[in-house]
Coordinates of C-alpha atoms and ligand atoms in Angstrom, one line a residue:
X1 CA 135.6 203.7 -152.7
X2 CA 134.0 201.6 -150.0
X3 CA 133.4 198.0 -150.7
X4 CA 130.5 198.0 -152.7
X5 CA 129.1 194.4 -150.6
X6 CA 130.4 193.5 -147.8
X7 CA 130.4 190.0 -147.8
X8 CA 132.1 188.5 -143.8
X9 CA 134.6 185.6 -144.7
X10 CA 135.5 183.6 -141.8
X11 CA 139.1 183.3 -140.7
X12 CA 140.6 186.9 -141.5
X13 CA 140.5 188.7 -138.9
X14 CA 138.0 192.4 -139.1
X15 CA 139.2 195.5 -138.1
X16 CA 141.8 193.8 -136.0
X17 CA 139.7 191.5 -133.7
X18 CA 140.3 188.8 -132.9
X19 CA 138.7 185.9 -135.4
X20 CA 136.2 184.6 -133.7
X21 CA 134.9 187.8 -133.5
X22 CA 134.3 188.0 -137.2
X23 CA 130.2 187.8 -138.5
X24 CA 129.3 183.8 -139.0
X25 CA 130.2 182.5 -142.5
X26 CA 127.3 183.1 -145.2
X27 CA 126.2 186.0 -143.5
X28 CA 126.5 189.6 -144.8
X29 CA 126.2 193.0 -142.4
X30 CA 124.7 195.6 -144.6
X31 CA 126.0 199.4 -144.0
X32 CA 125.3 202.5 -145.7
X33 CA 125.1 203.7 -148.9
X34 CA 123.9 199.6 -149.3
X35 CA 121.6 199.5 -146.5
X36 CA 119.4 202.2 -147.9
X37 CA 118.9 200.2 -150.8
X38 CA 117.7 198.2 -148.9
X39 CA 115.0 200.5 -147.3
X40 CA 114.3 201.8 -150.5
X41 CA 113.5 197.9 -152.2
X42 CA 111.7 197.5 -149.0
X43 CA 110.0 200.4 -148.9
X44 CA 108.9 199.7 -152.8
X45 CA 107.8 196.4 -152.1
X46 CA 105.3 197.4 -149.8
X47 CA 103.5 200.3 -151.9
X48 CA 103.3 197.7 -155.3
X49 CA 102.0 195.1 -152.3
X50 CA 99.4 197.0 -151.4
X51 CA 98.5 197.6 -155.1
X52 CA 97.5 194.5 -155.8
X53 CA 95.8 194.6 -152.7
X54 CA 98.1 191.9 -150.5
X55 CA 98.5 192.0 -147.2
X56 CA 101.6 191.9 -144.9
X57 CA 102.4 189.1 -142.9
X58 CA 105.4 188.5 -140.3
X59 CA 105.9 185.1 -138.6
X60 CA 108.3 183.2 -136.5
X61 CA 112.3 183.4 -136.8
X62 CA 111.9 179.7 -135.5
X63 CA 109.5 177.1 -136.0
X64 CA 109.1 173.7 -135.3
X65 CA 111.2 171.2 -137.1
X66 CA 108.2 169.3 -138.5
X67 CA 106.6 172.1 -140.2
X68 CA 109.0 172.1 -142.3
X69 CA 109.9 168.6 -142.5
X70 CA 105.7 168.7 -143.8
X71 CA 105.9 171.4 -145.3
X72 CA 108.3 171.4 -147.6
X73 CA 109.0 167.7 -148.0
X74 CA 111.4 165.2 -146.8
X75 CA 113.4 164.5 -150.3
X76 CA 113.9 168.5 -150.5
X77 CA 117.7 169.9 -151.0
X78 CA 116.6 172.0 -147.9
X79 CA 115.2 169.4 -145.1
X80 CA 117.9 166.8 -146.3
X81 CA 120.8 169.0 -145.7
X82 CA 120.4 173.0 -145.3
X83 CA 118.1 173.4 -142.2
X84 CA 119.6 175.5 -139.2
X85 CA 118.4 172.9 -136.5
X86 CA 118.6 172.8 -132.6
X87 CA 117.1 171.6 -129.8
X88 CA 115.9 173.9 -127.1
X89 CA 116.4 173.9 -124.1
X90 CA 113.7 171.8 -123.1
X91 CA 114.5 169.7 -126.4
X92 CA 111.9 170.2 -128.8
X93 CA 113.0 170.2 -132.2
X94 CA 113.0 173.9 -133.4
X95 CA 114.3 175.2 -136.8
X96 CA 115.0 179.1 -138.7
X97 CA 112.6 179.9 -141.2
X98 CA 115.0 178.2 -144.8
X99 CA 111.8 179.4 -146.6
X100 CA 108.4 181.7 -145.8
X101 CA 105.3 179.2 -147.5
X102 CA 105.1 176.4 -144.9
X103 CA 104.9 178.9 -142.3
X104 CA 102.5 181.3 -143.7
X105 CA 100.0 178.5 -144.2
X106 CA 100.4 177.7 -140.7
X107 CA 99.8 181.3 -139.6
X108 CA 96.8 181.3 -141.5
X109 CA 95.1 178.3 -140.8
X110 CA 96.1 179.0 -137.1
X111 CA 94.1 182.5 -137.3
X112 CA 91.7 180.8 -139.5
X113 CA 92.1 182.9 -142.2
X114 CA 91.1 180.3 -145.0
X115 CA 87.8 180.4 -143.2
X116 CA 86.9 184.1 -144.9
X117 CA 87.4 183.2 -148.1
X118 CA 90.7 184.1 -150.8
X119 CA 93.5 185.7 -149.6
X120 CA 96.6 187.5 -150.2
X121 CA 99.5 187.3 -148.1
X122 CA 103.4 188.8 -148.8
X123 CA 106.0 188.8 -146.7
X124 CA 109.8 190.5 -146.3
X125 CA 112.4 188.9 -144.5
X126 CA 115.7 186.7 -143.5
X127 CA 115.9 182.9 -144.9
X128 CA 118.4 179.9 -143.0
X129 CA 120.4 178.0 -145.0
X130 CA 123.7 175.9 -144.5
X131 CA 124.5 176.4 -148.1
X132 CA 128.2 176.8 -149.3
X133 CA 128.7 180.7 -149.6
X134 CA 129.6 181.9 -152.6
X135 CA 128.4 185.0 -154.6
X136 CA 124.5 185.1 -154.5
X137 CA 124.5 182.4 -152.0
X138 CA 124.4 182.8 -148.2
X139 CA 123.3 181.5 -145.7
X140 CA 121.8 184.1 -144.0
X141 CA 119.9 185.7 -146.6
X142 CA 116.0 187.1 -147.1
X143 CA 113.3 187.0 -149.4
X144 CA 109.9 189.0 -150.6
X145 CA 107.3 186.7 -151.6
X146 CA 103.4 186.6 -152.2
X147 CA 100.9 183.8 -151.5
X148 CA 97.6 184.2 -153.1
X149 CA 95.2 181.7 -151.8
X150 CA 91.6 180.7 -153.1
X151 CA 91.7 180.5 -156.6
X152 CA 92.6 178.0 -159.1
X153 CA 92.2 179.3 -162.1
X154 CA 95.3 180.6 -164.3
X155 CA 94.0 184.8 -163.6
X156 CA 95.6 183.7 -159.9
X157 CA 99.0 182.5 -161.6
X158 CA 99.3 185.7 -163.5
X159 CA 99.0 188.2 -160.9
X160 CA 101.6 186.9 -159.0
X161 CA 104.0 186.5 -162.0
X162 CA 102.7 190.5 -162.7
X163 CA 104.1 191.2 -159.2
X164 CA 106.9 190.0 -159.4
X165 CA 107.3 191.8 -163.1
X166 CA 106.3 195.2 -161.7
X167 CA 109.2 195.0 -159.6
X168 CA 111.5 194.3 -162.1
X169 CA 110.0 196.5 -164.4
X170 CA 109.5 199.8 -161.9
X171 CA 113.7 199.6 -161.2
X172 CA 114.6 199.1 -165.1
X173 CA 116.4 196.3 -165.2
X174 CA 116.6 194.7 -168.9
X175 CA 118.2 191.7 -168.6
X176 CA 115.5 190.1 -166.9
X177 CA 113.6 186.7 -167.7
X178 CA 111.2 185.0 -167.4
X179 CA 111.2 181.1 -167.6
X180 CA 107.8 179.3 -167.3
X181 CA 106.7 176.1 -167.6
X182 CA 103.8 173.7 -166.2
X183 CA 105.2 170.3 -164.6
X184 CA 101.1 169.0 -164.7
X185 CA 99.3 167.1 -161.9
X186 CA 99.0 164.6 -159.8
X187 CA 97.1 162.2 -162.8
X188 CA 99.7 163.5 -165.7
X189 CA 103.4 164.0 -163.9
X190 CA 103.6 159.9 -163.2
X191 CA 103.5 158.8 -166.8
X192 CA 106.3 161.8 -167.1
X193 CA 108.2 160.5 -164.5
X194 CA 107.9 157.2 -165.9
X195 CA 109.5 158.8 -169.0
X196 CA 112.2 160.3 -167.3
X197 CA 113.6 157.3 -165.6
X198 CA 113.7 155.2 -169.0
X199 CA 115.0 158.2 -170.1
X200 CA 117.9 158.5 -168.1
X201 CA 118.3 155.2 -166.4
X202 CA 120.7 153.7 -169.0
X203 CA 123.1 156.4 -168.3
X204 CA 123.2 156.0 -164.9
X205 CA 126.7 155.3 -164.6
X206 CA 128.1 158.6 -165.5
X207 CA 125.0 160.5 -163.8
X208 CA 126.1 163.1 -160.5
X209 CA 126.1 160.7 -157.5
X210 CA 123.5 163.1 -156.6
X211 CA 121.8 161.9 -159.4
X212 CA 121.5 158.5 -158.9
X213 CA 120.1 158.8 -155.6
X214 CA 117.2 161.1 -156.9
X215 CA 116.6 159.1 -159.6
X216 CA 114.3 156.3 -157.5
X217 CA 112.6 159.1 -155.2
X218 CA 112.1 162.2 -157.5
X219 CA 113.4 162.0 -161.3
X220 CA 112.0 165.5 -161.9
X221 CA 114.6 166.7 -159.7
X222 CA 117.7 165.9 -162.6
X223 CA 116.1 168.4 -164.8
X224 CA 117.5 170.7 -162.0
X225 CA 121.0 169.3 -161.9
X226 CA 123.7 172.1 -163.2
X227 CA 126.1 169.5 -161.9
X228 CA 128.6 168.6 -165.5
X229 CA 127.9 164.9 -165.5
X230 CA 124.1 165.2 -165.8
X231 CA 124.3 168.2 -168.5
X232 CA 124.4 166.5 -171.7
X233 CA 121.7 164.0 -169.9
X234 CA 119.0 167.1 -169.0
X235 CA 119.6 168.6 -172.3
X236 CA 118.3 165.8 -174.4
X237 CA 115.2 164.3 -171.5
X238 CA 111.7 164.5 -172.8
X239 CA 109.7 168.3 -172.0
X240 CA 107.1 167.3 -170.1
X241 CA 104.6 169.7 -171.7
X242 CA 104.0 167.0 -174.2
X243 CA 103.0 164.7 -171.4
X244 CA 100.2 167.2 -170.5
X245 CA 96.2 165.9 -169.2
X246 CA 94.1 168.2 -170.9
X247 CA 93.3 170.4 -168.4
X248 CA 96.9 171.3 -167.1
X249 CA 97.4 171.8 -170.9
X250 CA 94.0 174.7 -171.1
X251 CA 95.6 176.1 -167.7
X252 CA 99.3 176.4 -169.5
X253 CA 97.9 177.8 -172.5
X254 CA 95.3 180.5 -170.6
X255 CA 97.9 181.7 -168.1
X256 CA 100.6 182.3 -171.8
X257 CA 97.5 183.5 -173.7
X258 CA 97.4 186.3 -169.9
X259 CA 101.3 186.8 -170.1
X260 CA 100.8 188.2 -174.0
X261 CA 98.3 190.2 -173.6
X262 CA 99.4 191.9 -170.0
X263 CA 102.6 192.6 -172.3
X264 CA 105.0 190.2 -170.2
X265 CA 107.4 188.4 -172.3
X266 CA 108.5 184.9 -171.2
X267 CA 110.3 182.1 -172.6
X268 CA 109.4 178.8 -172.2
X269 CA 111.5 176.9 -170.5
X270 CA 111.2 172.9 -170.0
X271 CA 114.4 172.8 -166.9
X272 CA 112.2 174.4 -164.6
X273 CA 110.9 172.4 -162.2
X274 CA 111.6 174.1 -158.6
X275 CA 112.9 172.3 -156.2
X276 CA 110.3 171.3 -153.7
X277 CA 107.4 168.8 -153.1
X278 CA 104.3 170.4 -153.1
X279 CA 104.2 173.1 -156.8
X280 CA 102.1 171.4 -159.5
X281 CA 101.5 172.6 -162.7
X282 CA 102.4 176.8 -162.9
X283 CA 106.3 176.8 -162.3
X284 CA 108.3 180.3 -163.0
X285 CA 112.0 181.6 -162.5
X286 CA 113.0 185.1 -163.2
X287 CA 116.8 184.6 -163.9
X288 CA 119.3 187.1 -165.4
X289 CA 122.8 187.0 -166.5
X290 CA 124.3 189.5 -164.6
X291 CA 124.0 186.7 -161.4
X292 CA 126.5 184.6 -163.2
X293 CA 126.2 180.6 -161.3
X294 CA 123.4 181.7 -158.9
X295 CA 121.2 183.2 -162.1
X296 CA 118.0 183.1 -159.8
X297 CA 116.1 185.9 -158.0
X298 CA 112.9 184.8 -157.8
X299 CA 110.9 181.7 -157.9
X300 CA 107.7 180.8 -157.8
X301 CA 104.9 178.4 -159.0
X302 CA 100.9 177.1 -158.1
X303 CA 101.1 174.6 -155.5
X304 CA 97.1 173.9 -154.7
X305 CA 98.3 170.1 -152.6
X306 CA 99.7 172.3 -149.6
X307 CA 97.2 173.8 -147.9
X308 CA 95.3 170.0 -147.2
X309 CA 99.2 168.2 -145.9
X310 CA 99.7 170.8 -143.2
X311 CA 96.0 169.5 -142.1
X312 CA 94.2 172.4 -143.5
X313 CA 90.9 172.6 -146.1
X314 CA 91.5 172.1 -149.5
X315 CA 92.2 175.5 -151.0
X316 CA 93.9 175.9 -154.2
X317 CA 97.6 178.5 -154.0
X318 CA 100.1 180.4 -156.3
X319 CA 103.6 182.5 -154.9
X320 CA 106.5 183.1 -155.5
X321 CA 109.6 184.2 -153.4
X322 CA 112.4 186.6 -154.4
X323 CA 115.9 187.2 -152.9
X324 CA 116.8 190.9 -151.9
X325 CA 120.3 190.0 -152.2
X326 CA 120.1 188.4 -155.7
X327 CA 117.7 191.6 -157.1
X328 CA 120.4 193.8 -155.2
X329 CA 123.0 192.7 -157.1
X330 CA 121.3 193.1 -160.2
X331 CA 120.8 196.7 -159.7
X332 CA 123.9 197.2 -158.9
X333 CA 125.4 195.5 -161.5
X334 CA 123.2 197.9 -164.1
X335 CA 124.1 200.9 -161.7
X336 CA 128.4 200.0 -160.8
X337 CA 128.9 203.7 -163.2
X338 CA 125.8 205.9 -162.3
X339 CA 126.0 207.6 -158.8
X340 CA 122.7 208.4 -157.1
X341 CA 121.7 212.5 -157.8
X342 CA 122.6 214.9 -155.0
X343 CA 119.8 215.7 -152.6
X344 CA 119.7 217.8 -149.0
X345 CA 121.8 220.8 -147.5
X346 CA 125.3 220.2 -145.6
X347 CA 125.9 223.0 -142.8
X348 CA 128.9 224.1 -142.5
X349 CA 129.7 226.5 -139.4
X350 CA 133.7 227.8 -139.3
X351 CA 134.0 229.0 -135.7
X352 CA 132.8 228.3 -132.3
X353 CA 130.3 231.5 -132.8
X354 CA 128.8 230.6 -136.4
X355 CA 128.7 227.2 -134.6
X356 CA 126.4 227.9 -132.0
X357 CA 124.2 230.8 -134.2
X358 CA 124.0 227.4 -136.7
X359 CA 123.3 224.4 -134.2
X360 CA 119.4 225.7 -133.6
X361 CA 118.7 226.7 -137.4
X362 CA 119.9 222.9 -137.5
X363 CA 117.3 221.5 -135.5
X364 CA 114.7 223.8 -137.7
X365 CA 115.7 222.4 -140.9
X366 CA 115.7 218.5 -139.6
X367 CA 112.3 219.6 -138.4
X368 CA 110.9 221.3 -141.4
X369 CA 112.8 219.5 -144.5
X370 CA 112.0 217.0 -146.0
X371 CA 115.5 216.4 -147.4
X372 CA 118.1 215.3 -145.5
X373 CA 120.0 218.0 -143.2
X374 CA 123.8 217.0 -142.6
X375 CA 126.1 218.4 -140.0
X376 CA 129.9 218.0 -138.9
X377 CA 129.9 219.6 -135.5
X378 CA 134.4 219.4 -135.2
X379 CA 136.6 222.2 -135.7
X380 CA 137.1 221.9 -139.7
X381 CA 138.7 224.2 -143.0
X382 CA 135.8 224.9 -145.0
X383 CA 137.8 222.3 -147.2
X384 CA 137.4 219.7 -145.6
X385 CA 133.9 220.2 -144.7
X386 CA 133.2 220.4 -148.4
X387 CA 134.8 216.9 -148.8
X388 CA 132.5 215.8 -146.3
X389 CA 129.4 217.0 -147.9
X390 CA 130.9 215.5 -151.1
X391 CA 130.2 212.5 -149.3
X392 CA 127.4 213.1 -148.4
X393 CA 125.8 213.7 -151.9
X394 CA 124.4 217.4 -150.4
X395 CA 122.9 219.1 -153.2
X396 CA 123.8 222.3 -151.4
X397 CA 125.9 223.9 -148.8
X398 CA 124.9 226.6 -146.1
X399 CA 128.5 227.9 -145.1
X400 CA 127.9 230.0 -142.7
X401 CA 132.5 231.4 -140.6
X402 CA 132.7 234.7 -139.4
X403 CA 132.5 237.3 -142.4
X404 CA 128.5 236.1 -142.9
X405 CA 128.2 236.2 -139.4
X406 CA 128.5 240.1 -139.1
X407 CA 126.5 240.1 -142.5
X408 CA 123.5 238.1 -141.4
X409 CA 124.0 236.3 -144.7
X410 CA 125.4 232.8 -144.8
X411 CA 126.0 231.5 -148.3
X412 CA 124.4 228.9 -149.9
X413 CA 126.3 227.4 -152.4
X414 CA 124.9 224.7 -155.3
X415 CA 127.1 222.2 -155.3
X416 CA 126.0 220.6 -158.2
X417 CA 126.1 223.8 -160.2
X418 CA 128.8 225.6 -158.6
X419 CA 127.2 228.4 -157.6
X420 CA 127.1 230.6 -154.7
X421 CA 124.2 232.5 -153.5
X422 CA 123.4 234.7 -149.8
X423 CA 120.8 233.5 -147.8
X424 CA 120.1 236.3 -144.6
X425 CA 119.6 234.1 -141.9
X426 CA 118.0 236.3 -138.9
X427 CA 114.4 234.4 -139.6
X428 CA 114.7 230.1 -139.8
X429 CA 111.2 230.9 -141.3
X430 CA 112.4 233.2 -144.4
X431 CA 115.9 230.9 -144.7
X432 CA 113.4 227.4 -144.5
X433 CA 111.2 229.1 -147.7
X434 CA 114.2 230.4 -149.8
X435 CA 115.7 226.7 -149.4
X436 CA 112.7 225.0 -150.6
X437 CA 112.3 227.9 -153.1
X438 CA 115.9 226.2 -154.2
X439 CA 114.6 223.3 -154.1
X440 CA 115.0 221.3 -151.2
Ligands
ATP501 P1 118.9 177.9 -155.6 O1 118.3 177.1 -157.1 O2 119.7 179.1 -156.2 O3 119.5 177.2 -154.9 P2 116.3 177.7 -154.4 O4 115.2 177.3 -155.4 O5 117.3 176.6 -153.4 O6 117.1 178.0 -155.3 P3 114.0 178.6 -154.0 O7 114.0 178.3 -152.6 O8 113.0 179.3 -154.8 O9 115.2 179.1 -154.3 O10 114.2 181.1 -153.3 C1 113.7 181.6 -153.9 C2 114.5 182.9 -154.5 O11 115.8 182.7 -153.1 C3 115.9 182.0 -155.2 O12 115.6 182.3 -156.7 C4 116.8 182.6 -154.7 O13 117.4 184.7 -155.5 C5 116.9 183.1 -153.4 N1 117.3 182.6 -152.3 C6 117.4 180.8 -152.1 N2 118.7 180.6 -151.7 C7 118.7 181.8 -151.3 C8 120.5 181.4 -150.4 N3 121.0 180.7 -150.0 N4 121.5 182.5 -150.7 C9 120.9 183.5 -151.7 N5 119.8 184.1 -152.2 C10 118.8 182.5 -151.8
MG502 MG1 118.8 176.3 -153.4

């Protein structure tokens, strides 16, 4: 069996090549059949986003560094230690996109899209973060995300959460959990921040170094810590919910009842705070136990202040980003045993003459049938070609040997039910009709 998930490892000679020809650390190649799963996921995303009225946005892979410093926040993990930043030949500082929201807002401002009223955009593509590579954590990974601009109310929160949940539901993933929280706004958060500082300060000496640094600048981020040193203090920290001001509470309550009505199950999780600076009120994460330590597959929330902080008008916004590698890992955990259904046809010629007859038939089948037509052009025995058909997961084999040539009839073998029937190949039109009838 081929490796299910190819992770390029540094320092290991790849296929006998010198070390320095291996793919960079933390990056992955996707080859068939994994690449097929990517295509299917992307196809589903395009259909789903269109159903919700979202249009696709594509932005450059690199942007000016300043955009991320301002749009993500100077004191975030991303900006502090994860960005791929470089100077181009004219000395401009550029950064490979570590997340999409800031570029989306930049592009929407540049094209005056906010002037048209509410705006719904989605994206699919790579992000780059200098992280310690491990399962579910890469230096180049891919995100699908949506941004809904222009609605301050909880209906928009419901909309983006429903969209993410619909993708999970559509794939029938059973063990995904929607974690929901509200982190308040600039009115109620300061009091909570003070309460957190008061809670953690007496234990400063026992906290992780990172948390000691963060407590001054961004105490909320401590709640995000998975460091064993911090965990007991994080668990006993006060929850923000009791600090919410009336408008934030109302917003949160309304969202919860919308989710109840929509039949979307959720868990209130006061530890969800999100890493980026610009979030306020609603935050959420979709997690799955099959992902291990990197359990979060999708993270999002409301960021009403971001557009303005990037020099735009006051535009409320809510969105999410979903990690496609982790999403596919969830599917893989579920499908570990199951093989996809057989599909398509393997054209098998035995001998040079049969090959000559079969080649134009293969060309015509590929123009006509929706299911794939596979063909092998080397001189091989029937058994070897049937093995190839199995590897392709073909449903049928169309076999043409010298006996069949003489009789004007090929053998159509159903590889699932192991049954043969004879089909005339003199008229391609008739043959195609028969194949369609057979279920191709
Ligand atoms: P984590 O806490 O795992 O570092 P994050 O908070 O940095 O996640 P976000 O910035 O919210 O992640 O990105 C949204 C989603 O993108 C994550 O839930 C995850 O699925 C995916 N993601 C983020 N960073 C990586 C990475 N380095 N490799 C693979 N997927 C990633
Ligand atoms: Mg991260």
